[in-house]
């Protein structure tokens, strides 16, 4: 089984590259942002709870995210593996994921990080905001909050996987297919 954590700041291209990875390797996409947006669209109580955090660019509390991920993993039958996109976003989530997987005799193959400078991230998110309809993509202050939260709470997750010898950094600026070529090389080495 291949279980990959795709890592990077908001706007790094995780969603785009996840699609490429799924098409080539047949993995199951597990994007916590997409799952929350689905709940939001369906008006579930989880969606209502998450909305307040998401709209402000803050993280949804760990226990809520972890429960949602557990449900998704346990309801997925017959898969070649998962691509984790936007999760884990805190070291508490990373610990919970390791525990969850080891209980199922699964493990993370590796983390692939997309490296993109801040000024390019902000441009990409604003551009995406013109069509994404996402409240958190359309306001400079919220974009800045998300990047700040990423630096303070999410960046330590890279170190968590580096300590396990599972971290690979890739330049996330350039042509989409060239970046995907780099990602494929890493995946093929697992
Ligand atoms: P982006 O990577 O562009 O910020 P996502 O779609 O991954 O977008 O996430 C959107 C929002 O959903 C986040 O700003 C946060 O509020 C919430 N969210 C998504 N994943 C997590 C997570 N693992 N932990 C906490 N909150 C999350």
Coordinates of N, CA, C and O and ligand atoms in Angstrom, one line a residue:
X1 N 0.8 -1.2 0.0 CA 0.0 0.0 0.0 C 0.9 1.3 0.0 O 1.9 1.3 0.7
X2 N 0.4 2.3 -0.7 CA 1.1 3.5 -0.7 C 0.3 4.6 0.0 O -0.9 4.8 -0.3
X3 N 0.9 5.1 1.1 CA 0.1 6.1 1.8 C 1.0 7.4 1.9 O 2.0 7.4 2.5
X4 N 0.6 8.4 1.1 CA 1.4 9.6 0.9 C 0.8 10.8 1.6 O -0.4 11.1 1.4
X5 N 1.6 11.6 2.3 CA 1.2 12.9 2.8 C 1.7 13.9 1.8 O 2.9 14.1 1.6
X6 N 0.8 14.7 1.2 CA 1.2 15.8 0.3 C 1.1 17.0 1.2 O 0.1 17.4 1.7
X7 N 2.3 17.7 1.3 CA 2.4 18.8 2.3 C 2.8 20.1 1.6 O 3.4 20.1 0.5
X8 N 2.3 21.2 2.2 CA 2.7 22.5 1.7 C 1.7 23.6 2.1 O 0.6 23.2 2.6
X9 N 2.1 24.8 2.0 CA 1.3 25.9 2.5 C 0.0 26.0 1.6 O 0.0 25.4 0.5
X10 N -1.0 26.8 2.0 CA -2.2 27.1 1.2 C -1.7 27.6 -0.2 O -0.8 28.5 -0.2
X11 N -2.2 27.1 -1.3 CA -1.9 27.6 -2.6 C -0.7 27.0 -3.2 O -0.2 27.3 -4.3
X12 N -0.1 25.9 -2.5 CA 1.1 25.3 -3.0 C 0.9 24.4 -4.2 O 1.8 24.1 -4.9
X13 N -0.4 24.0 -4.4 CA -0.7 23.1 -5.6 C -1.0 21.7 -5.1 O -0.9 20.8 -6.0
X14 N -1.4 21.5 -3.9 CA -1.6 20.2 -3.4 C -2.8 19.5 -4.1 O -2.7 18.4 -4.4
X15 N -3.9 20.3 -4.3 CA -5.1 19.7 -4.9 C -4.8 19.3 -6.3 O -5.2 18.2 -6.8
X16 N -4.1 20.2 -7.1 CA -3.7 19.9 -8.5 C -2.9 18.7 -8.6 O -3.1 17.8 -9.4
X17 N -1.9 18.6 -7.8 CA -0.9 17.4 -7.9 C -1.6 16.2 -7.3 O -1.3 15.1 -7.8
X18 N -2.5 16.3 -6.4 CA -3.3 15.1 -5.9 C -4.0 14.5 -7.0 O -4.0 13.2 -7.2
X19 N -4.6 15.3 -7.9 CA -5.3 14.7 -9.0 C -4.4 13.9 -9.9 O -4.8 12.8 -10.4
X20 N -3.2 14.5 -10.2 CA -2.2 13.7 -11.0 C -1.8 12.4 -10.4 O -1.7 11.4 -11.0
X21 N -1.6 12.5 -9.0 CA -1.1 11.3 -8.3 C -2.2 10.2 -8.4 O -1.9 9.0 -8.6
X22 N -3.5 10.6 -8.2 CA -4.6 9.7 -8.2 C -4.7 9.0 -9.5 O -4.9 7.8 -9.7
X23 N -4.6 9.9 -10.6 CA -4.7 9.3 -12.0 C -3.6 8.3 -12.2 O -3.9 7.3 -12.9
X24 N -2.4 8.5 -11.8 CA -1.3 7.6 -12.1 C -1.2 6.4 -11.2 O -0.9 5.3 -11.6
X25 N -1.5 6.6 -9.9 CA -1.2 5.5 -8.9 C -2.5 4.9 -8.4 O -2.4 4.0 -7.6
X26 N -3.7 5.5 -8.7 CA -4.9 4.9 -8.3 C -5.2 5.0 -6.8 O -5.7 4.0 -6.2
X27 N -4.7 6.0 -6.2 CA -4.9 6.2 -4.7 C -6.2 6.8 -4.4 O -6.8 7.5 -5.2
X28 N -6.6 6.7 -3.1 CA -7.9 7.4 -2.7 C -7.5 8.8 -2.1 O -6.6 8.9 -1.3
X29 N -8.2 9.8 -2.6 CA -7.9 11.2 -2.1 C -8.6 11.4 -0.8 O -9.8 11.2 -0.6
X30 N -7.8 11.9 0.2 CA -8.4 12.2 1.5 C -7.9 13.7 1.8 O -6.9 13.9 2.3
X31 N -8.8 14.6 1.3 CA -8.5 16.1 1.5 C -9.5 16.5 2.6 O -10.7 16.5 2.4
X32 N -8.9 16.9 3.7 CA -9.8 17.4 4.8 C -10.5 18.7 4.4 O -11.7 18.9 4.8
X33 N -9.8 19.5 3.7 CA -10.5 20.8 3.2 C -11.7 20.4 2.4 O -12.8 21.0 2.6
X34 N -11.5 19.5 1.4 CA -12.7 19.1 0.5 C -13.8 18.4 1.4 O -15.0 18.7 1.1
X35 N -13.4 17.6 2.4 CA -14.4 16.9 3.2 C -15.2 18.0 4.0 O -16.4 17.9 4.0
X36 N -14.5 19.0 4.5 CA -15.2 20.0 5.3 C -16.2 20.8 4.3 O -17.3 21.1 4.7
X37 N -15.7 21.1 3.1 CA -16.5 21.9 2.2 C -17.7 21.0 1.8 O -18.8 21.6 1.5
X38 N -17.6 19.7 1.7 CA -18.7 18.8 1.4 C -19.8 18.9 2.5 O -21.0 19.1 2.2
X39 N -19.3 18.8 3.7 CA -20.2 19.0 4.9 C -20.9 20.3 4.9 O -22.1 20.4 5.2
X40 N -20.1 21.3 4.6 CA -20.7 22.7 4.6 C -21.8 22.8 3.5 O -22.9 23.3 3.8
X41 N -21.5 22.2 2.3 CA -22.5 22.3 1.2 C -23.8 21.5 1.6 O -24.9 21.9 1.2
X42 N -23.6 20.4 2.4 CA -24.7 19.6 2.8 C -25.4 20.1 4.0 O -26.4 19.5 4.5
X43 N -24.8 21.1 4.6 CA -25.4 21.7 5.8 C -25.4 20.8 7.1 O -26.3 20.9 7.9
X44 N -24.5 19.9 7.2 CA -24.4 19.0 8.3 C -24.0 19.8 9.6 O -23.4 20.9 9.4
X45 N -24.1 19.2 10.7 CA -23.7 19.9 12.0 C -22.2 20.0 12.0 O -21.7 21.0 12.4
X46 N -21.5 19.0 11.4 CA -20.0 19.1 11.3 C -19.6 20.3 10.4 O -18.7 21.1 10.7
X47 N -20.4 20.5 9.3 CA -20.1 21.6 8.4 C -20.3 22.9 9.1 O -19.5 23.9 8.9
X48 N -21.4 23.0 9.9 CA -21.7 24.3 10.6 C -20.6 24.6 11.6 O -20.2 25.7 11.7
X49 N -20.2 23.6 12.2 CA -19.1 23.8 13.2 C -17.8 24.2 12.5 O -17.2 25.2 13.0
X50 N -17.5 23.6 11.4 CA -16.2 23.9 10.7 C -16.2 25.3 10.1 O -15.2 26.0 10.0
X51 N -17.4 25.7 9.6 CA -17.5 26.9 8.9 C -16.9 28.2 9.6 O -16.1 28.9 9.0
X52 N -17.2 28.3 10.8 CA -16.7 29.5 11.6 C -15.1 29.5 11.6 O -14.6 30.6 11.4
X53 N -14.5 28.4 11.7 CA -13.0 28.3 11.7 C -12.5 28.6 10.3 O -11.6 29.4 10.1
X54 N -13.1 27.9 9.3 CA -12.6 28.0 8.0 C -12.7 29.4 7.4 O -11.8 29.9 6.8
X55 N -13.8 30.0 7.6 CA -14.0 31.4 7.1 C -13.0 32.4 7.6 O -12.7 33.3 7.0
X56 N -12.6 32.1 8.8 CA -11.6 33.0 9.4 C -10.1 32.7 9.1 O -9.2 33.4 9.4
X57 N -10.0 31.5 8.4 CA -8.6 31.0 8.1 C -7.9 30.3 9.3 O -6.7 30.1 9.2
X58 N -8.7 30.0 10.3 CA -8.2 29.2 11.4 C -8.3 27.7 11.2 O -9.1 27.3 10.4
X59 N -7.6 27.0 12.0 CA -7.8 25.5 11.9 C -9.0 25.0 12.7 O -9.3 25.6 13.7
X60 N -9.6 24.0 12.1 CA -10.7 23.3 12.8 C -10.0 22.5 13.9 O -8.9 22.0 13.8
X61 N -10.7 22.4 15.1 CA -10.0 21.7 16.3 C -9.6 20.3 15.9 O -10.3 19.6 15.2
X62 N -8.4 19.9 16.4 CA -7.9 18.5 16.1 C -8.8 17.4 16.2 O -8.9 16.5 15.3
X63 N -9.6 17.3 17.4 CA -10.4 16.1 17.6 C -11.5 16.0 16.5 O -11.8 14.9 16.1
X64 N -12.0 17.1 16.0 CA -13.0 17.1 15.0 C -12.4 16.6 13.7 O -13.0 15.7 13.0
X65 N -11.2 17.1 13.3 CA -10.6 16.6 12.1 C -10.2 15.1 12.2 O -10.5 14.4 11.2
X66 N -9.6 14.7 13.3 CA -9.2 13.4 13.4 C -10.3 12.4 13.3 O -10.2 11.4 12.6
X67 N -11.5 12.7 13.9 CA -12.7 11.8 13.9 C -13.1 11.7 12.4 O -13.5 10.6 12.0
X68 N -13.1 12.8 11.7 CA -13.6 12.8 10.3 C -12.7 11.9 9.4 O -13.1 11.2 8.6
X69 N -11.3 12.0 9.7 CA -10.4 11.2 8.9 C -10.5 9.7 9.3 O -10.5 8.9 8.4
X70 N -10.7 9.4 10.5 CA -11.0 8.0 10.9 C -12.2 7.4 10.2 O -12.1 6.3 9.7
X71 N -13.2 8.2 10.2 CA -14.5 7.8 9.5 C -14.2 7.5 8.0 O -14.7 6.5 7.5
X72 N -13.4 8.4 7.4 CA -13.2 8.2 5.9 C -12.3 7.0 5.7 O -12.6 6.2 4.8
X73 N -11.3 6.8 6.5 CA -10.4 5.6 6.3 C -11.2 4.3 6.5 O -11.1 3.4 5.8
X74 N -12.0 4.3 7.6 CA -12.6 3.0 7.9 C -13.8 2.7 7.0 O -14.1 1.6 6.8
X75 N -14.3 3.8 6.3 CA -15.4 3.5 5.4 C -14.9 3.2 3.9 O -15.6 3.0 3.0
X76 N -13.5 3.3 3.7 CA -13.0 3.1 2.4 C -12.5 1.6 2.3 O -11.6 1.2 3.1
X77 N -13.1 0.9 1.5 CA -12.7 -0.6 1.3 C -11.9 -0.7 0.0 O -12.1 0.1 -0.9
X78 N -11.0 -1.6 0.0 CA -10.3 -2.0 -1.2 C -9.7 -0.7 -1.8 O -10.1 -0.2 -2.8
X79 N -8.6 -0.3 -1.3 CA -7.8 0.8 -1.9 C -6.3 0.4 -2.0 O -5.9 -0.4 -1.2
X80 N -5.7 1.1 -3.0 CA -4.2 0.8 -3.1 C -3.5 1.7 -2.1 O -2.3 1.6 -1.9
X81 N -4.2 2.7 -1.5 CA -3.6 3.6 -0.5 C -4.3 4.9 -0.6 O -5.2 5.1 -1.3
X82 N -3.8 5.8 0.3 CA -4.4 7.1 0.4 C -3.4 8.2 0.1 O -2.2 8.1 0.3
X83 N -3.9 9.3 -0.5 CA -3.1 10.5 -0.6 C -3.7 11.5 0.4 O -4.9 11.9 0.2
X84 N -3.0 11.8 1.4 CA -3.5 12.8 2.4 C -3.1 14.2 2.0 O -1.9 14.5 1.8
X85 N -4.1 15.0 1.8 CA -4.0 16.4 1.3 C -4.6 17.4 2.3 O -5.8 17.3 2.6
X86 N -3.7 18.2 2.9 CA -4.2 19.1 3.9 C -4.3 18.5 5.3 O -4.9 19.1 6.2
X87 N -3.8 17.3 5.5 CA -3.8 16.6 6.7 C -2.6 15.7 6.7 O -2.3 15.1 5.7
X88 N -1.9 15.5 7.9 CA -2.0 16.2 9.1 C -1.5 17.7 9.1 O -0.5 17.9 8.4
X89 N -2.2 18.6 9.8 CA -1.8 20.0 9.8 C -1.3 20.4 11.1 O -0.9 21.6 11.3
X90 N -1.2 19.5 12.1 CA -0.6 19.8 13.4 C 0.1 18.5 13.8 O -0.2 17.5 13.3
X91 N 1.1 18.7 14.7 CA 1.8 17.4 15.2 C 0.8 16.5 15.9 O 1.0 15.3 15.8
X92 N -0.2 17.0 16.6 CA -1.2 16.2 17.3 C -1.9 15.3 16.2 O -2.2 14.1 16.4
X93 N -2.2 15.9 15.1 CA -2.9 15.2 14.0 C -2.0 14.1 13.4 O -2.4 13.0 13.1
X94 N -0.7 14.5 13.3 CA 0.3 13.5 12.8 C 0.4 12.3 13.7 O 0.5 11.2 13.2
X95 N 0.5 12.6 15.0 CA 0.5 11.5 16.0 C -0.7 10.6 15.9 O -0.6 9.4 15.9
X96 N -1.9 11.2 15.8 CA -3.1 10.5 15.7 C -3.2 9.6 14.5 O -3.6 8.5 14.5
X97 N -2.7 10.2 13.4 CA -2.7 9.4 12.1 C -1.8 8.2 12.2 O -2.2 7.1 11.8
X98 N -0.6 8.4 12.8 CA 0.3 7.2 12.9 C -0.3 6.1 13.8 O -0.3 5.0 13.5
X99 N -1.0 6.5 14.9 CA -1.7 5.6 15.7 C -2.8 4.8 15.0 O -2.9 3.6 15.1
X100 N -3.6 5.7 14.3 CA -4.7 5.1 13.6 C -4.2 4.1 12.6 O -4.8 3.0 12.5
X101 N -3.2 4.4 11.8 CA -2.7 3.5 10.7 C -2.1 2.3 11.3 O -2.3 1.2 10.8
X102 N -1.3 2.4 12.4 CA -0.7 1.2 13.0 C -1.7 0.3 13.5 O -1.5 -1.0 13.4
X103 N -2.8 0.8 14.0 CA -3.9 -0.1 14.4 C -4.5 -0.9 13.2 O -5.1 -1.9 13.4
X104 N -4.3 -0.4 12.0 CA -4.9 -1.1 10.8 C -3.8 -1.8 10.1 O -3.9 -2.2 8.9
X105 N -2.6 -1.9 10.7 CA -1.4 -2.4 10.1 C -1.0 -1.7 8.8 O -0.7 -2.3 7.7
X106 N -1.2 -0.4 8.8 CA -0.8 0.4 7.7 C 0.2 1.4 8.2 O 0.4 1.6 9.4
X107 N 1.0 2.1 7.2 CA 1.9 3.2 7.6 C 2.0 4.2 6.5 O 1.7 3.9 5.4
X108 N 2.6 5.4 6.9 CA 2.8 6.4 5.9 C 4.1 6.0 5.1 O 5.1 5.7 5.8
X109 N 4.0 6.0 3.8 CA 5.2 5.7 3.0 C 6.2 6.9 3.0 O 7.4 6.7 3.1
X110 N 5.6 8.1 2.9 CA 6.5 9.3 3.0 C 5.7 10.6 2.8 O 4.5 10.5 2.5
X111 N 6.3 11.7 3.2 CA 5.7 13.0 3.0 C 6.4 13.7 1.8 O 7.7 13.7 1.8
X112 N 5.7 14.3 0.9 CA 6.2 15.1 -0.2 C 5.8 16.5 0.0 O 4.6 16.8 0.1
X113 N 6.7 17.4 0.2 CA 6.4 18.9 0.4 C 6.6 19.7 -0.8 O 7.6 19.5 -1.5
X114 N 5.6 20.5 -1.1 CA 5.8 21.5 -2.2 C 6.2 22.8 -1.7 O 5.5 23.4 -0.9
X115 N 7.4 23.2 -2.2 CA 8.0 24.5 -1.7 C 7.6 25.6 -2.6 O 8.0 25.6 -3.8
X116 N 7.0 26.6 -2.1 CA 6.6 27.8 -2.9 C 6.7 29.1 -2.1 O 6.3 29.1 -1.0
X117 N 7.4 30.1 -2.6 CA 7.6 31.3 -1.8 C 6.3 32.1 -1.6 O 5.4 32.0 -2.4
X118 N 6.3 32.8 -0.4 CA 5.1 33.4 0.0 C 4.4 34.4 -1.0 O 3.2 34.4 -1.1
X119 N 5.2 35.2 -1.7 CA 4.6 36.2 -2.6 C 3.8 35.4 -3.7 O 2.7 35.8 -4.1
X120 N 4.4 34.3 -4.2 CA 3.7 33.5 -5.2 C 2.4 32.9 -4.7 O 1.4 32.8 -5.3
X121 N 2.5 32.4 -3.4 CA 1.3 31.8 -2.8 C 0.1 32.7 -2.8 O -1.0 32.4 -3.2
X122 N 0.4 34.0 -2.3 CA -0.6 35.0 -2.2 C -1.3 35.3 -3.5 O -2.5 35.4 -3.6
X123 N -0.4 35.4 -4.6 CA -1.0 35.7 -5.9 C -1.8 34.5 -6.4 O -2.9 34.7 -6.9
X124 N -1.4 33.3 -6.2 CA -2.2 32.1 -6.6 C -3.5 32.0 -5.9 O -4.5 31.7 -6.5
X125 N -3.5 32.3 -4.6 CA -4.8 32.2 -3.8 C -5.8 33.2 -4.3 O -6.9 33.0 -4.5
X126 N -5.2 34.5 -4.5 CA -6.1 35.5 -4.9 C -6.7 35.2 -6.3 O -7.9 35.5 -6.6
X127 N -5.9 34.7 -7.2 CA -6.3 34.3 -8.5 C -7.4 33.2 -8.4 O -8.5 33.3 -9.0
X128 N -7.2 32.2 -7.5 CA -8.1 31.1 -7.4 C -9.4 31.7 -6.8 O -10.5 31.2 -7.1
X129 N -9.3 32.7 -5.9 CA -10.5 33.3 -5.3 C -11.5 33.8 -6.3 O -12.7 33.9 -6.0
X130 N -11.0 34.2 -7.5 CA -11.9 34.8 -8.5 C -12.9 33.7 -9.0 O -14.0 34.1 -9.4
X131 N -12.6 32.5 -8.9 CA -13.5 31.4 -9.4 C -13.9 30.4 -8.4 O -14.8 29.7 -8.5
X132 N -13.1 30.3 -7.2 CA -13.4 29.1 -6.3 C -14.6 29.4 -5.5 O -15.2 28.4 -4.9
X133 N -15.0 30.6 -5.3 CA -16.2 30.9 -4.5 C -15.9 30.7 -3.0 O -16.7 30.8 -2.1
X134 N -14.6 30.4 -2.7 CA -14.2 30.2 -1.3 C -14.0 31.5 -0.5 O -13.2 32.4 -0.9
X135 N -14.8 31.7 0.6 CA -14.7 33.0 1.4 C -13.2 33.2 1.8 O -12.8 34.3 1.9
X136 N -12.5 32.1 2.1 CA -11.2 32.2 2.7 C -10.1 32.5 1.6 O -9.0 32.8 1.9
X137 N -10.5 32.5 0.3 CA -9.6 32.9 -0.8 C -9.7 34.3 -1.2 O -9.0 34.8 -2.1
X138 N -10.7 35.0 -0.7 CA -11.1 36.3 -1.3 C -10.7 37.5 -0.5 O -10.9 38.7 -0.9
X139 N -10.0 37.3 0.7 CA -9.8 38.4 1.6 C -8.3 38.4 2.0 O -7.9 37.3 2.5
X140 N -7.6 39.4 1.7 CA -6.1 39.5 2.0 C -5.8 39.1 3.4 O -4.9 38.4 3.7
X141 N -6.6 39.6 4.4 CA -6.4 39.4 5.8 C -6.5 37.9 6.1 O -5.7 37.3 6.8
X142 N -7.5 37.2 5.5 CA -7.7 35.8 5.8 C -6.6 34.9 5.1 O -6.2 33.9 5.7
X143 N -6.2 35.4 4.0 CA -5.1 34.7 3.3 C -3.8 34.8 4.2 O -3.1 33.8 4.4
X144 N -3.5 36.0 4.7 CA -2.4 36.2 5.6 C -2.5 35.3 6.8 O -1.5 34.7 7.3
X145 N -3.7 35.3 7.4 CA -3.9 34.4 8.6 C -3.6 33.0 8.3 O -2.9 32.3 9.1
X146 N -4.1 32.5 7.1 CA -3.8 31.1 6.8 C -2.3 30.8 6.7 O -1.8 29.7 7.1
X147 N -1.6 31.7 6.1 CA -0.1 31.5 5.9 C 0.5 31.5 7.3 O 1.4 30.7 7.6
X148 N 0.1 32.5 8.2 CA 0.6 32.5 9.5 C 0.4 31.3 10.3 O 1.2 30.7 11.0
X149 N -0.9 30.8 10.2 CA -1.2 29.5 10.9 C -0.4 28.4 10.4 O 0.1 27.5 11.1
X150 N -0.2 28.4 9.1 CA 0.7 27.3 8.5 C 2.1 27.4 9.1 O 2.6 26.3 9.5
X151 N 2.7 28.6 9.1 CA 4.0 28.7 9.6 C 4.1 28.2 11.1 O 5.1 27.5 11.5
X152 N 3.1 28.6 11.9 CA 3.2 28.4 13.3 C 2.8 27.0 13.7 O 3.5 26.3 14.5
X153 N 1.7 26.4 13.1 CA 1.2 25.2 13.5 C 1.5 24.0 12.6 O 1.6 22.8 13.1
X154 N 1.6 24.3 11.3 CA 1.7 23.2 10.4 C 3.2 22.8 10.0 O 3.5 21.7 9.8
X155 N 4.0 23.8 9.9 CA 5.4 23.6 9.5 C 6.1 22.5 10.4 O 6.9 21.7 9.9
X156 N 5.8 22.5 11.7 CA 6.4 21.5 12.6 C 6.1 20.1 12.2 O 6.9 19.1 12.5
X157 N 5.0 19.9 11.4 CA 4.7 18.5 10.9 C 5.8 18.0 10.0 O 6.0 16.8 9.9
X158 N 6.4 18.9 9.2 CA 7.5 18.5 8.3 C 8.6 17.9 9.1 O 9.2 16.8 8.7
X159 N 8.9 18.5 10.2 CA 10.0 18.0 11.1 C 9.7 16.6 11.7 O 10.5 15.8 11.8
X160 N 8.4 16.5 12.0 CA 7.9 15.2 12.5 C 8.2 14.1 11.5 O 8.7 13.0 12.0
X161 N 8.0 14.3 10.3 CA 8.3 13.2 9.3 C 9.7 13.1 8.9 O 10.3 12.1 8.6
X162 N 10.4 14.3 9.0 CA 11.9 14.3 8.7 C 12.6 13.4 9.8 O 13.5 12.6 9.4
X163 N 12.2 13.5 11.0 CA 12.7 12.7 12.1 C 12.5 11.2 11.8 O 13.3 10.3 12.3
X164 N 11.5 10.9 11.1 CA 11.2 9.4 10.7 C 11.9 9.1 9.4 O 11.7 7.9 8.9
X165 N 12.7 10.0 8.9 CA 13.4 9.8 7.6 C 12.4 9.7 6.4 O 12.7 9.0 5.4
X166 N 11.3 10.4 6.5 CA 10.2 10.2 5.5 C 9.9 11.5 4.7 O 8.9 11.7 4.1
X167 N 10.8 12.5 4.8 CA 10.5 13.8 4.3 C 11.2 14.1 3.0 O 12.4 13.9 2.9
X168 N 10.5 14.6 1.9 CA 11.2 15.0 0.7 C 10.6 16.3 0.3 O 9.4 16.5 0.2
X169 N 11.5 17.3 0.0 CA 11.1 18.6 -0.5 C 11.2 18.7 -2.0 O 12.1 18.2 -2.6
X170 N 10.2 19.4 -2.6 CA 10.2 19.5 -4.1 C 9.9 21.0 -4.4 O 9.0 21.6 -3.7
X171 N 10.5 21.5 -5.4 CA 10.2 22.9 -5.8 C 8.8 22.9 -6.5 O 8.6 22.3 -7.5
X172 N 7.9 23.7 -5.8 CA 6.5 23.8 -6.3 C 6.3 24.9 -7.3 O 5.1 25.2 -7.6
X173 N 7.4 25.5 -7.8 CA 7.2 26.6 -8.8 C 7.7 26.1 -10.1 O 8.8 25.5 -10.2
X174 N 6.9 26.2 -11.2 CA 7.3 25.7 -12.5 C 6.1 25.1 -13.2 O 5.0 25.3 -12.8
X175 N 6.4 24.3 -14.2 CA 5.3 23.7 -15.0 C 4.7 22.6 -14.2 O 5.4 21.8 -13.6
X176 N 3.3 22.5 -14.2 CA 2.6 21.5 -13.4 C 3.1 20.0 -13.7 O 3.4 19.3 -12.8
X177 N 3.4 19.7 -15.0 CA 3.8 18.4 -15.3 C 5.2 18.1 -14.9 O 5.6 17.0 -14.6
X178 N 6.1 19.2 -14.9 CA 7.4 19.0 -14.5 C 7.5 18.7 -13.0 O 8.2 17.9 -12.5
X179 N 6.7 19.5 -12.2 CA 6.6 19.3 -10.8 C 6.1 17.8 -10.5 O 6.6 17.1 -9.7
X180 N 5.1 17.4 -11.3 CA 4.6 16.1 -11.2 C 5.6 15.0 -11.5 O 5.7 14.0 -10.8
X181 N 6.5 15.3 -12.4 CA 7.6 14.4 -12.7 C 8.5 14.2 -11.5 O 8.9 13.0 -11.2
X182 N 8.8 15.3 -10.8 CA 9.6 15.2 -9.6 C 8.9 14.3 -8.5 O 9.5 13.5 -7.8
X183 N 7.6 14.6 -8.4 CA 6.8 13.9 -7.4 C 6.8 12.4 -7.7 O 7.0 11.5 -6.8
X184 N 6.6 12.1 -9.0 CA 6.6 10.6 -9.4 C 7.9 9.9 -9.1 O 7.9 8.8 -8.6
X185 N 9.0 10.6 -9.3 CA 10.3 10.0 -9.0 C 10.4 9.6 -7.5 O 10.9 8.6 -7.2
X186 N 9.9 10.5 -6.6 CA 9.9 10.2 -5.2 C 9.0 9.0 -4.9 O 9.4 8.1 -4.2
X187 N 7.8 9.1 -5.5 CA 6.8 8.0 -5.2 C 7.4 6.6 -5.7 O 7.3 5.6 -5.0
X188 N 8.0 6.7 -6.9 CA 8.6 5.4 -7.4 C 9.7 4.9 -6.6 O 10.1 3.7 -6.7
X189 N 10.3 5.7 -5.7 CA 11.4 5.3 -4.8 C 10.9 4.6 -3.6 O 11.7 4.1 -2.8
X190 N 9.6 4.7 -3.3 CA 9.1 4.1 -2.0 C 9.1 2.6 -2.1 O 8.9 2.0 -3.1
Ligands
LIG1 P1 -5.8 25.5 1.8 O1 -4.7 24.4 1.8 O2 -5.9 26.3 0.5 O3 -5.7 26.4 3.0 P2 -7.8 23.5 2.5 O4 -8.9 23.2 1.5 O5 -6.8 22.4 2.8 O6 -7.2 24.8 1.9 O7 -8.4 23.9 3.9 C1 -9.4 24.9 4.1 C2 -9.7 25.2 5.5 O8 -10.2 24.0 6.1 C3 -8.5 25.5 6.4 O9 -8.1 26.8 6.4 C4 -9.0 25.0 7.8 O10 -9.9 25.9 8.4 C5 -9.8 23.8 7.5 N1 -9.0 22.5 7.5 C6 -8.7 21.7 6.5 N2 -7.9 20.7 6.9 C7 -7.7 20.9 8.2 C8 -6.9 20.2 9.2 N3 -6.2 19.1 8.9 N4 -6.9 20.7 10.5 C9 -7.6 21.7 10.8 N5 -8.3 22.5 9.9 C10 -8.4 22.1 8.6

